Coordinates of N, CA, C and O and ligand atoms in Angstrom, one line a residue:
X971 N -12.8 -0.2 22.4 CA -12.8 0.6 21.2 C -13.6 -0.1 20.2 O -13.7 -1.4 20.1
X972 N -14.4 0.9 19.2 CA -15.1 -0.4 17.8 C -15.1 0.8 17.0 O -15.0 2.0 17.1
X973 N -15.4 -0.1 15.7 CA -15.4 1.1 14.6 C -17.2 1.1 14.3 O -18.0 0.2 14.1
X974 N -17.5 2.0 14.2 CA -18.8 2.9 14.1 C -19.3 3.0 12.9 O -18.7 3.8 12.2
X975 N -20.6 2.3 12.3 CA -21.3 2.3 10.9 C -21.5 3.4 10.9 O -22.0 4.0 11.9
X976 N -21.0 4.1 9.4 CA -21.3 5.6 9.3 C -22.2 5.6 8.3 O -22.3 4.8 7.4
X977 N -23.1 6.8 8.4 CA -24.6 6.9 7.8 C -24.8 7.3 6.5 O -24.8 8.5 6.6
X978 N -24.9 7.0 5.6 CA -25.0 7.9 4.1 C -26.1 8.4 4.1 O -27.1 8.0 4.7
X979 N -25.8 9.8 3.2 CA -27.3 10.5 2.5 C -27.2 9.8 1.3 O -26.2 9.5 0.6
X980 N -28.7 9.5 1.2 CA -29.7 10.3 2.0 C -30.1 9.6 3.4 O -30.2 8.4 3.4
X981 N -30.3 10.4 4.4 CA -31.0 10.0 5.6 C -31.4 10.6 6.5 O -30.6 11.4 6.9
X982 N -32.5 10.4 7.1 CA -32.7 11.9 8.0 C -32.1 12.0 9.3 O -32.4 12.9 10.0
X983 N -31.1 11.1 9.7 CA -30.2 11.4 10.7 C -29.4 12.5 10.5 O -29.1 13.4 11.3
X984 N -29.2 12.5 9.4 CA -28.3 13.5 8.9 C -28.7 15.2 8.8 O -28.1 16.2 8.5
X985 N -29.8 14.9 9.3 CA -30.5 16.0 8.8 C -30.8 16.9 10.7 O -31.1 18.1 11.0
X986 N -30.6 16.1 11.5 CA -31.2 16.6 12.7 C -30.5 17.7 13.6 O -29.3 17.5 13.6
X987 N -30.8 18.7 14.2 CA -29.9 19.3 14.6 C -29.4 18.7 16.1 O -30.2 18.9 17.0
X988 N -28.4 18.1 16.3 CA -27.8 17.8 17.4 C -27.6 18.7 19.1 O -27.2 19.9 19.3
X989 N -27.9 17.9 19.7 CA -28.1 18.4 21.3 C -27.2 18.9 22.2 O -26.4 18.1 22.3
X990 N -27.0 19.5 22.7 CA -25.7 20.3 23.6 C -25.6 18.8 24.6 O -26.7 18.2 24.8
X991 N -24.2 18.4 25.1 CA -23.9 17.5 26.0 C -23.9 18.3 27.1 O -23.6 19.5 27.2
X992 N -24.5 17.4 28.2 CA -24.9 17.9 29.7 C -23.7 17.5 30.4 O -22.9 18.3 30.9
X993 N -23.5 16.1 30.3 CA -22.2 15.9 31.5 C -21.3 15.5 30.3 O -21.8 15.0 29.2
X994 N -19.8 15.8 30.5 CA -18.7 15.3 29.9 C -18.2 13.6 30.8 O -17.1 13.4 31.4
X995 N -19.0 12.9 30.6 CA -18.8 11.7 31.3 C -17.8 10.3 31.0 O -17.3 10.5 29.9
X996 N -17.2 9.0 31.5 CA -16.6 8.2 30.7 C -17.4 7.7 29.4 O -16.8 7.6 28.3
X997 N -19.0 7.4 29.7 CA -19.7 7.0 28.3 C -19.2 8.1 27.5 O -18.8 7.8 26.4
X998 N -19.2 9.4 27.7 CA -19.1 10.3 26.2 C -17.9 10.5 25.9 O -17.6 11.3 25.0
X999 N -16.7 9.7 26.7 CA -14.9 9.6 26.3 C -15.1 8.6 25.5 O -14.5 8.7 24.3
X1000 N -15.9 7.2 25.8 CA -16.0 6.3 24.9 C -16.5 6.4 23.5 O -15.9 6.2 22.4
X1001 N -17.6 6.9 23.8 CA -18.4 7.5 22.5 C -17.0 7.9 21.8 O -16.7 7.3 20.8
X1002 N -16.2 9.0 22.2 CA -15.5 9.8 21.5 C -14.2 9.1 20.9 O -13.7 9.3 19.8
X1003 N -13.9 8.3 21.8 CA -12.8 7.3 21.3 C -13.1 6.5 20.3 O -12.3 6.3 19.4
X1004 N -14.2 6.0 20.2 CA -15.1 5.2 19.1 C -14.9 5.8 17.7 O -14.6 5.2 16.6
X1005 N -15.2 7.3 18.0 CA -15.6 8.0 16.7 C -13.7 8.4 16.0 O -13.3 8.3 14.8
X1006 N -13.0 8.6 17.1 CA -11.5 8.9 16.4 C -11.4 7.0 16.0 O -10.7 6.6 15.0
X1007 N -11.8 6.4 16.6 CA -11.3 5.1 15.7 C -12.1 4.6 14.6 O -11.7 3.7 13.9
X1008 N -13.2 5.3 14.2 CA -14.1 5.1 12.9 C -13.2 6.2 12.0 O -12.9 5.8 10.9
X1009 N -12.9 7.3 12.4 CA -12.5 8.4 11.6 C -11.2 7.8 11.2 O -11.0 7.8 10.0
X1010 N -10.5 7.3 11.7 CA -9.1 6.7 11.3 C -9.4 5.6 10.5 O -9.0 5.8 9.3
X1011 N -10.1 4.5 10.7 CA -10.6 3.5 9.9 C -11.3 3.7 8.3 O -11.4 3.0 7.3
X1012 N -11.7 5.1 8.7 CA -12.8 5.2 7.1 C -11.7 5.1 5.8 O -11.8 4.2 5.0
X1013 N -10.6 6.2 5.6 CA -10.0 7.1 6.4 C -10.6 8.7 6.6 O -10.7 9.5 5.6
X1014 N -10.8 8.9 7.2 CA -11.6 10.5 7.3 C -10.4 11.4 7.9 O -9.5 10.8 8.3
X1015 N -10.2 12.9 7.9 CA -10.3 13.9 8.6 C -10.7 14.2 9.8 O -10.0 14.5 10.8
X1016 N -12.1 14.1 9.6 CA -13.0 15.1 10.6 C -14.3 13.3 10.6 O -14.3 12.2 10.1
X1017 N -15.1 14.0 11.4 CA -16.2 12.8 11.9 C -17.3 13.7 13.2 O -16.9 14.2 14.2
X1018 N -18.7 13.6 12.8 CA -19.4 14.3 13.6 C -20.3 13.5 14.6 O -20.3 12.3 14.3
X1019 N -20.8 13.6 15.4 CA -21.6 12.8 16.3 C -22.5 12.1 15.2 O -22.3 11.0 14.7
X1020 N -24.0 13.3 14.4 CA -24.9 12.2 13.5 C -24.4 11.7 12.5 O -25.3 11.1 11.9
X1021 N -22.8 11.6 11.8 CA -22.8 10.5 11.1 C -22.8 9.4 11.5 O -23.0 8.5 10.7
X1022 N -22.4 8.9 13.3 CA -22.7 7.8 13.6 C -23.6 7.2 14.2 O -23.7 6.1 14.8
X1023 N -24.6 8.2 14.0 CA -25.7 8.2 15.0 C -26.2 8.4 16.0 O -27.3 8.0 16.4
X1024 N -25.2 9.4 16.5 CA -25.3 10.1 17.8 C -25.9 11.5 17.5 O -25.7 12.2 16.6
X1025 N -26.8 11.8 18.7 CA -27.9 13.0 18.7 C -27.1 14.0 19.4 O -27.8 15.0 19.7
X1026 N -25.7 13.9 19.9 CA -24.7 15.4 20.4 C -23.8 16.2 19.7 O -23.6 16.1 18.5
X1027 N -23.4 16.8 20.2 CA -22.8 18.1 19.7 C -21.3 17.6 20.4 O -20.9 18.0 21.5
X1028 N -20.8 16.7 19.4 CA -19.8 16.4 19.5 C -18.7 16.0 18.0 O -19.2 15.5 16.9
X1029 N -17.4 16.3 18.1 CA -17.0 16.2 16.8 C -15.6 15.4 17.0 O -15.2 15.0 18.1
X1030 N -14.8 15.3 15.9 CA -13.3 14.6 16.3 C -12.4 15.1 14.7 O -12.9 14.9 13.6
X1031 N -11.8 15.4 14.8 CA -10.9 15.9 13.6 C -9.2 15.2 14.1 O -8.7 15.2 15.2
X1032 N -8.6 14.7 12.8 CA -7.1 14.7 13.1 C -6.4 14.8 11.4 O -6.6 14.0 10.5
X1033 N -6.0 15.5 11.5 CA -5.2 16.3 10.5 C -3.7 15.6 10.0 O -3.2 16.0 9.0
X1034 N -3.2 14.5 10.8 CA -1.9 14.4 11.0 C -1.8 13.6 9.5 O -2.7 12.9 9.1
X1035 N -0.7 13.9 8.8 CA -0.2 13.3 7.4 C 0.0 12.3 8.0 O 0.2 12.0 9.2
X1036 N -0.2 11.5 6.1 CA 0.0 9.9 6.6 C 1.7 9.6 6.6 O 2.7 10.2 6.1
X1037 N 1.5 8.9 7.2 CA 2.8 8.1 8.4 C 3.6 9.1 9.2 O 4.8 8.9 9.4
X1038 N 2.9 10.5 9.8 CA 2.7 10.9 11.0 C 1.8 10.1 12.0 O 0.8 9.4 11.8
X1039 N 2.8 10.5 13.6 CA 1.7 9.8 14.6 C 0.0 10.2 14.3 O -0.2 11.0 13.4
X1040 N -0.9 9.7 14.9 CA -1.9 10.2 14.9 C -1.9 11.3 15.7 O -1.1 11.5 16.5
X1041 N -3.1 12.4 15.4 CA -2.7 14.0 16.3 C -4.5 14.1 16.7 O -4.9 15.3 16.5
X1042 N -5.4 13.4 17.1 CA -7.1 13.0 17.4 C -7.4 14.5 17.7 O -6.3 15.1 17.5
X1043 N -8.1 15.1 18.0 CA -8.9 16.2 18.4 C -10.5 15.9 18.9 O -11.4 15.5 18.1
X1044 N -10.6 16.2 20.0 CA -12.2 16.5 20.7 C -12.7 17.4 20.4 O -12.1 18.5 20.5
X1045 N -13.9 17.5 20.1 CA -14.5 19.1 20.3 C -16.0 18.4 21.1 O -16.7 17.5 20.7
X1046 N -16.2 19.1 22.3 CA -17.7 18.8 22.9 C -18.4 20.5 22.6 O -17.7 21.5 22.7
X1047 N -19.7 20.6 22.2 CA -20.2 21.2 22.2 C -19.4 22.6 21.9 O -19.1 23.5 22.8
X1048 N -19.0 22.8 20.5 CA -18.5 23.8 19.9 C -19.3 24.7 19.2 O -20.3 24.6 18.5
X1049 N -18.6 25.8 19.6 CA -19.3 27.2 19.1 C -18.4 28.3 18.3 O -17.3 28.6 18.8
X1050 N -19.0 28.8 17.2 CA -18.0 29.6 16.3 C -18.3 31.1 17.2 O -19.5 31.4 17.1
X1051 N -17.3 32.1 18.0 CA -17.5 32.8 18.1 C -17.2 34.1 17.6 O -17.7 35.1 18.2
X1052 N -16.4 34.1 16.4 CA -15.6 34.4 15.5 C -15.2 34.1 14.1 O -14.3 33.3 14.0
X1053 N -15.7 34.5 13.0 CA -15.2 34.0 11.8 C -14.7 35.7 11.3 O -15.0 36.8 11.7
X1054 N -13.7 35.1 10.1 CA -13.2 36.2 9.2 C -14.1 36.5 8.3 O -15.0 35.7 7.9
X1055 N -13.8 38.0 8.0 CA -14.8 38.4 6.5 C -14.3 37.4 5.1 O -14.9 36.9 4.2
X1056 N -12.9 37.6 5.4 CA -12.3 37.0 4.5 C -12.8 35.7 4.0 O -12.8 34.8 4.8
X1057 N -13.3 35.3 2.4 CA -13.9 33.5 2.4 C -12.7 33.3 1.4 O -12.0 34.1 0.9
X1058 N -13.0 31.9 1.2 CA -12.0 31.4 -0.1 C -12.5 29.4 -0.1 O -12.5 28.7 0.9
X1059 N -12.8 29.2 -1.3 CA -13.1 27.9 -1.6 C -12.5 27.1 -1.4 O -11.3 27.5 -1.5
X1060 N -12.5 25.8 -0.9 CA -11.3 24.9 -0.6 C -12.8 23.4 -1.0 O -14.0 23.6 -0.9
X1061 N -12.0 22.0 -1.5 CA -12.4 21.2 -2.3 C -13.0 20.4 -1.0 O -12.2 20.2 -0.1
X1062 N -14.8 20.0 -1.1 CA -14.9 19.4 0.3 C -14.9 18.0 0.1 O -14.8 17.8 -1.1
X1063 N -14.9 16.8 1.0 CA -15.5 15.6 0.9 C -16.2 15.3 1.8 O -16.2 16.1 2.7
X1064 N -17.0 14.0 1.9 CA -17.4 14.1 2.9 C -17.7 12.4 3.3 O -18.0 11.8 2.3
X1065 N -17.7 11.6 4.7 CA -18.2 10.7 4.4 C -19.2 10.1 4.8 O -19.3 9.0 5.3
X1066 N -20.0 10.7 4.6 CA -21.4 10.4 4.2 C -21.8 10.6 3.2 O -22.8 9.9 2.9
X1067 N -21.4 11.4 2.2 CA -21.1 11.5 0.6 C -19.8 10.7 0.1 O -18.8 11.3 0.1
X1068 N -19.6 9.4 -0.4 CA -18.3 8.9 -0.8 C -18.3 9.4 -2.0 O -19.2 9.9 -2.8
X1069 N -17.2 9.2 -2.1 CA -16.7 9.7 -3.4 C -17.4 11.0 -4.2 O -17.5 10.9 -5.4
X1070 N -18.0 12.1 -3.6 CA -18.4 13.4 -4.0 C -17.4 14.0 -3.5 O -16.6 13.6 -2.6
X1071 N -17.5 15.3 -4.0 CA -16.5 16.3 -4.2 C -16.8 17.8 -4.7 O -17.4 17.9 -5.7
X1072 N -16.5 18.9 -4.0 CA -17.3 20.1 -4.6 C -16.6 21.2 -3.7 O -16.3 21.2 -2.5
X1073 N -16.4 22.3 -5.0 CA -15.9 23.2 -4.0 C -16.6 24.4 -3.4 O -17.1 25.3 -4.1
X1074 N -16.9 24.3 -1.8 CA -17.3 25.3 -0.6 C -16.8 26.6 -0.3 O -15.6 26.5 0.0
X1075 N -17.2 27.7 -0.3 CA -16.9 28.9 -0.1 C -17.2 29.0 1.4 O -18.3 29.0 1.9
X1076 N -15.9 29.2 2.1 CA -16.4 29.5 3.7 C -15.3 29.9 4.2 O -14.3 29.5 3.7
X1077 N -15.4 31.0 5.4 CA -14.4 31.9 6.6 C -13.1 31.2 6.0 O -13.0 30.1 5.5
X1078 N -12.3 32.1 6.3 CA -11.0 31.7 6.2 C -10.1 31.2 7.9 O -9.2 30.3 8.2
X1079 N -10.8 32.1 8.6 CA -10.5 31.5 9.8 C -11.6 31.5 10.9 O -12.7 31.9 10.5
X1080 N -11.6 31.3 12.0 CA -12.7 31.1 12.9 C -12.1 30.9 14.1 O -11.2 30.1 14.2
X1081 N -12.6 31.4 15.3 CA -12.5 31.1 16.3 C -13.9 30.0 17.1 O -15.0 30.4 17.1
X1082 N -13.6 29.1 17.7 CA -13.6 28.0 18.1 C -14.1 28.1 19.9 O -13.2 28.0 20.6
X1083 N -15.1 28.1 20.4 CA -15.5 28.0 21.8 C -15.5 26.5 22.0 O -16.3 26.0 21.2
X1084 N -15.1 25.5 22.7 CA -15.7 24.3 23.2 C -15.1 23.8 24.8 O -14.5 24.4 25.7
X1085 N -15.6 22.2 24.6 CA -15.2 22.0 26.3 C -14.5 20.4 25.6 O -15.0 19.5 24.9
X1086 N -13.4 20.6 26.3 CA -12.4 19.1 25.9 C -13.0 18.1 26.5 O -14.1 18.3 27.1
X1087 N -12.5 16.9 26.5 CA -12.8 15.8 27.2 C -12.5 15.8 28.7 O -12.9 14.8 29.3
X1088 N -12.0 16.6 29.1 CA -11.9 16.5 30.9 C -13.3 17.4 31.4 O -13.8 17.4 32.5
X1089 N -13.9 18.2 30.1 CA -15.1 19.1 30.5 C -14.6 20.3 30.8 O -15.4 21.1 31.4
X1090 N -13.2 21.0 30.5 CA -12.9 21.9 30.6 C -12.6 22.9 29.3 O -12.1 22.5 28.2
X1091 N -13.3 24.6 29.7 CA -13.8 25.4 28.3 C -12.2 25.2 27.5 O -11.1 25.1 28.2
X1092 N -12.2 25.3 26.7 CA -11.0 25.7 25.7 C -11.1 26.5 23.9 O -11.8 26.4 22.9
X1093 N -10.2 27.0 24.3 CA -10.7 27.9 22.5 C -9.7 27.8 21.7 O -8.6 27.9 22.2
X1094 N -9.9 27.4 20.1 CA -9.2 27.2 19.1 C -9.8 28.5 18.1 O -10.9 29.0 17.7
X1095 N -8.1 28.7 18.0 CA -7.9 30.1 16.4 C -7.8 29.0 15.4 O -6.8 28.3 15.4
X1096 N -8.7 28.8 14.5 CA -8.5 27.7 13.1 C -8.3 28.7 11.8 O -8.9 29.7 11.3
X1097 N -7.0 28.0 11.4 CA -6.9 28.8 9.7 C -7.1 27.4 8.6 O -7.7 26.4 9.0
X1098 N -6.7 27.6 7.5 CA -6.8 27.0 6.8 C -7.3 25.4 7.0 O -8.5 25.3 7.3
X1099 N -6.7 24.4 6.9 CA -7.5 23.1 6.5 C -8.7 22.5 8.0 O -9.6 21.8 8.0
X1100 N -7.7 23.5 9.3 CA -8.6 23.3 10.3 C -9.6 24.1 10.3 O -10.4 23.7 11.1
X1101 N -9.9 25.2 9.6 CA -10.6 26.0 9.9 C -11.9 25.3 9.2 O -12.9 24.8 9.7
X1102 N -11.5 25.3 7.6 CA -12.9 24.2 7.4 C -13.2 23.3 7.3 O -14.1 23.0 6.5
X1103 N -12.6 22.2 8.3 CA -12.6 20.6 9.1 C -13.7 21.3 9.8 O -14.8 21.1 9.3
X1104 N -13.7 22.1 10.9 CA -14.2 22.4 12.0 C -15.5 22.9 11.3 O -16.5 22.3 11.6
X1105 N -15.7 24.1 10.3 CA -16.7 24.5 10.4 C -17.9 23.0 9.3 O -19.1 22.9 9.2
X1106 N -17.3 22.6 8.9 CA -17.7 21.0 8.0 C -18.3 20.5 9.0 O -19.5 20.1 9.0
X1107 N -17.7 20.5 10.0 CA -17.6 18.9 10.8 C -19.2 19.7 11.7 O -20.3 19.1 11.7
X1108 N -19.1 21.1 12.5 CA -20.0 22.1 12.7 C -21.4 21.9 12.2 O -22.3 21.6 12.9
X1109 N -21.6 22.1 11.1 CA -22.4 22.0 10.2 C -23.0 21.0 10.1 O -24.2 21.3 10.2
X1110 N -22.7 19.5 10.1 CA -23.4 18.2 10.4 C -24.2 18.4 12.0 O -25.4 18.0 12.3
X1111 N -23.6 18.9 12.6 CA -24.1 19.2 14.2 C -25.6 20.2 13.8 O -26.6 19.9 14.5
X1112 N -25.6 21.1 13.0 CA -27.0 21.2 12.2 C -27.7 20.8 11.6 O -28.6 21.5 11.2
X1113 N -27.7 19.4 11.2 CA -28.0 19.0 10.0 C -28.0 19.2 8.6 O -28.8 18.9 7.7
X1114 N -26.8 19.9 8.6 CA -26.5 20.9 7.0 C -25.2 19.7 6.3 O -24.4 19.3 7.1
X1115 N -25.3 19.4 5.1 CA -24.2 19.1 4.6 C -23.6 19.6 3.6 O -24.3 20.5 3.0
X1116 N -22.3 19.4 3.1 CA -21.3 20.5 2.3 C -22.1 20.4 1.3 O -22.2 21.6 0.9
X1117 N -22.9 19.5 0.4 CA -24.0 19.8 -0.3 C -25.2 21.2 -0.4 O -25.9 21.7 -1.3
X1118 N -25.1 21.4 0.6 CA -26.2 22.4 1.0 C -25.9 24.0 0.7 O -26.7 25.0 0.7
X1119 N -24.2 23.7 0.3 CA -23.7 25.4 0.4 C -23.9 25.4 -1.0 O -24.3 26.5 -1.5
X1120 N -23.7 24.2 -1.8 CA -23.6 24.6 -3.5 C -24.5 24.7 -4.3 O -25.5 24.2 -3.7
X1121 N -24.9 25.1 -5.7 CA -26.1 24.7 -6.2 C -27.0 23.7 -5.9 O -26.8 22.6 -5.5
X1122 N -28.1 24.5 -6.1 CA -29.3 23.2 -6.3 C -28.6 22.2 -7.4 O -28.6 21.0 -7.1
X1123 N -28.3 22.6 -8.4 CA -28.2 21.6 -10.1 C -27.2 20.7 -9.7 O -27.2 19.5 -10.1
X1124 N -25.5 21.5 -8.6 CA -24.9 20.5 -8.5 C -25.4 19.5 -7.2 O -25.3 18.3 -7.4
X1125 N -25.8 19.8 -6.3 CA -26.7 19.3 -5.4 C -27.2 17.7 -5.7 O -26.7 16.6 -5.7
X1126 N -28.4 18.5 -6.1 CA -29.3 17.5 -7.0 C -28.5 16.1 -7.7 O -28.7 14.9 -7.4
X1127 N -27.7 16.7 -8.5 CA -26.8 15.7 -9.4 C -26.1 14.7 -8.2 O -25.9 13.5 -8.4
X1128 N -25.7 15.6 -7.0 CA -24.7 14.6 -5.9 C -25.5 13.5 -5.5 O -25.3 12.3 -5.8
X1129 N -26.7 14.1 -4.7 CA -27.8 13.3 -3.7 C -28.3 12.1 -5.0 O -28.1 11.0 -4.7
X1130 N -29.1 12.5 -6.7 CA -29.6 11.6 -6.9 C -28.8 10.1 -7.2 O -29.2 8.9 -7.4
X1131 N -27.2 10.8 -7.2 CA -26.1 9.6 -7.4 C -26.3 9.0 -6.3 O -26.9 7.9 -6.4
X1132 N -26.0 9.4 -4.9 CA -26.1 8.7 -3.8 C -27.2 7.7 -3.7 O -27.2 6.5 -3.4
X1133 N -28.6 8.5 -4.3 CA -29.6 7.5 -4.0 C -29.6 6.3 -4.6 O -29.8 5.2 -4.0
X1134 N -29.1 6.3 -6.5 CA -28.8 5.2 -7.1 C -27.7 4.5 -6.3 O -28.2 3.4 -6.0
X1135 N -26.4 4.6 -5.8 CA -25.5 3.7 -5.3 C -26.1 3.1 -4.3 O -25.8 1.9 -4.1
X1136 N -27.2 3.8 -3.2 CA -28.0 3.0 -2.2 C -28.6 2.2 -2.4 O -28.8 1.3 -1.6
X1137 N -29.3 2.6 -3.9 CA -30.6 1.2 -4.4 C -29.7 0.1 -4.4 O -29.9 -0.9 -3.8
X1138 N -28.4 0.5 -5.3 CA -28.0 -1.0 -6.0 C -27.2 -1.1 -5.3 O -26.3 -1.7 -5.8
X1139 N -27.0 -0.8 -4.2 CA -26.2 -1.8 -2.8 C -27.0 -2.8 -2.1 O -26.8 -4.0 -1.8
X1140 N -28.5 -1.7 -1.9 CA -29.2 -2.3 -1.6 C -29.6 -3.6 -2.4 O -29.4 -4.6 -1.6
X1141 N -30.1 -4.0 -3.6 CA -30.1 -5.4 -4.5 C -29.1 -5.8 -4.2 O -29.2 -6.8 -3.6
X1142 N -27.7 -5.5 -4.3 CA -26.6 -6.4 -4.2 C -27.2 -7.0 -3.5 O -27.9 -7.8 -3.9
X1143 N -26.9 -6.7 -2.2 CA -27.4 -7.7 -0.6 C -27.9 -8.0 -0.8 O -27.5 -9.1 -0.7
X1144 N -29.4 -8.1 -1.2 CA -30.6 -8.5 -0.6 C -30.8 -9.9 -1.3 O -31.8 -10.6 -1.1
Ligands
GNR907 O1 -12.5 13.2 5.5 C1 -13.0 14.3 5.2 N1 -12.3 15.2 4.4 C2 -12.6 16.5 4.2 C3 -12.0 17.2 3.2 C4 -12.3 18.5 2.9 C5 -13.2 19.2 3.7 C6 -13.8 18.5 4.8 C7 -13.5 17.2 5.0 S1 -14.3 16.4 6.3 C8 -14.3 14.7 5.8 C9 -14.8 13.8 6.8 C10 -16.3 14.1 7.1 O2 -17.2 13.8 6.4 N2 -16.5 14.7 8.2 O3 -17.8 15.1 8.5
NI908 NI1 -18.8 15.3 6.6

């Protein structure tokens, strides 16, 4: 197991659209175990293949309150094949954005195509906090971030913060 440097925007990793996985193999169990132990470590939610650098269409969400067991979730190569008309805003974060915050208009619920870690198809009905974990976490697998649904003005205002906290991390260290 190790915990996984996660990527901040700006960066154009972030930006790539991610690859369908060919084989469900032990390297892509590991990969995936990696990513539920970065996701638990940050503390995150949800965690997508390119925030850690990975070029697949792979994701990991766990939902469980704190000082519940942990409850990990796989998704390989997920597909929405179903969303509701119904939307409603819910407050996003993200981490590759620290500390931003903004509220997203998206499905209320969604149905969910993917293949678990044994490589076998499986489908999830998502409502509320899973519904937009999944389609969040989806979305990085395009290279779209929760930035991307809201204004330009609030937008703009997120990313040029990010870029200042990168410069002067960057001097810190250097
Ligand atoms: O940890 C996370 N919290 C969160 C809160 C509201 C909506 C989406 C998320 S996902 C985020 C982790 C992350 O960046 N996943 O890509
Ligand atoms: Ni995110």
């Amino acid at each position: 197991m190790a915990i996984l440097p996660i990527i901040e925007a700006p960066d154009p990793r972030l930006k790539i659209k991610a690859k369908p996985v060919k084989a469900v193999d032990d390297r892509l169990r590991q990969l995936l175990d990696d990513m539920v132990e970065t996701m638990h470590a940050a503390p995150g939610i949800g965690l997508a293949g390119p925030q850690v650098g990975s070029e697949l269409r792979i994701l990991v969400i766990d939902l469980a309150r704190d000082g519940a067991p942990p409850a990990p979730m796989k998704f390989i190569n997920p597909e929405i094949v179903w969303a509701s008309e119904e939307t409603r805003p819910w407050e996003e974060g993200c981490l590759s954005l620290p500390e931003q915050f903004a509220e997203v208009e998206r499905p209320v619920e969604v149905m969910v195509r993917y293949l678990d870690e044994t490589g076998k198809k499986q489908e999830v009905h998502a409502k509320e906090l899973l519904a937009v974990c999944l389609q969040h976490e989806m979305d990085h697998l395009e290279g779209i971030l929760f930035v991307d649904h809201i204004s330009a003005l609030r937008r703009n205002m997120i990313l040029r913060k990010m870029t200042k906290t990168k410069k002067l991390k960057a001097t810190v260290s250097a």
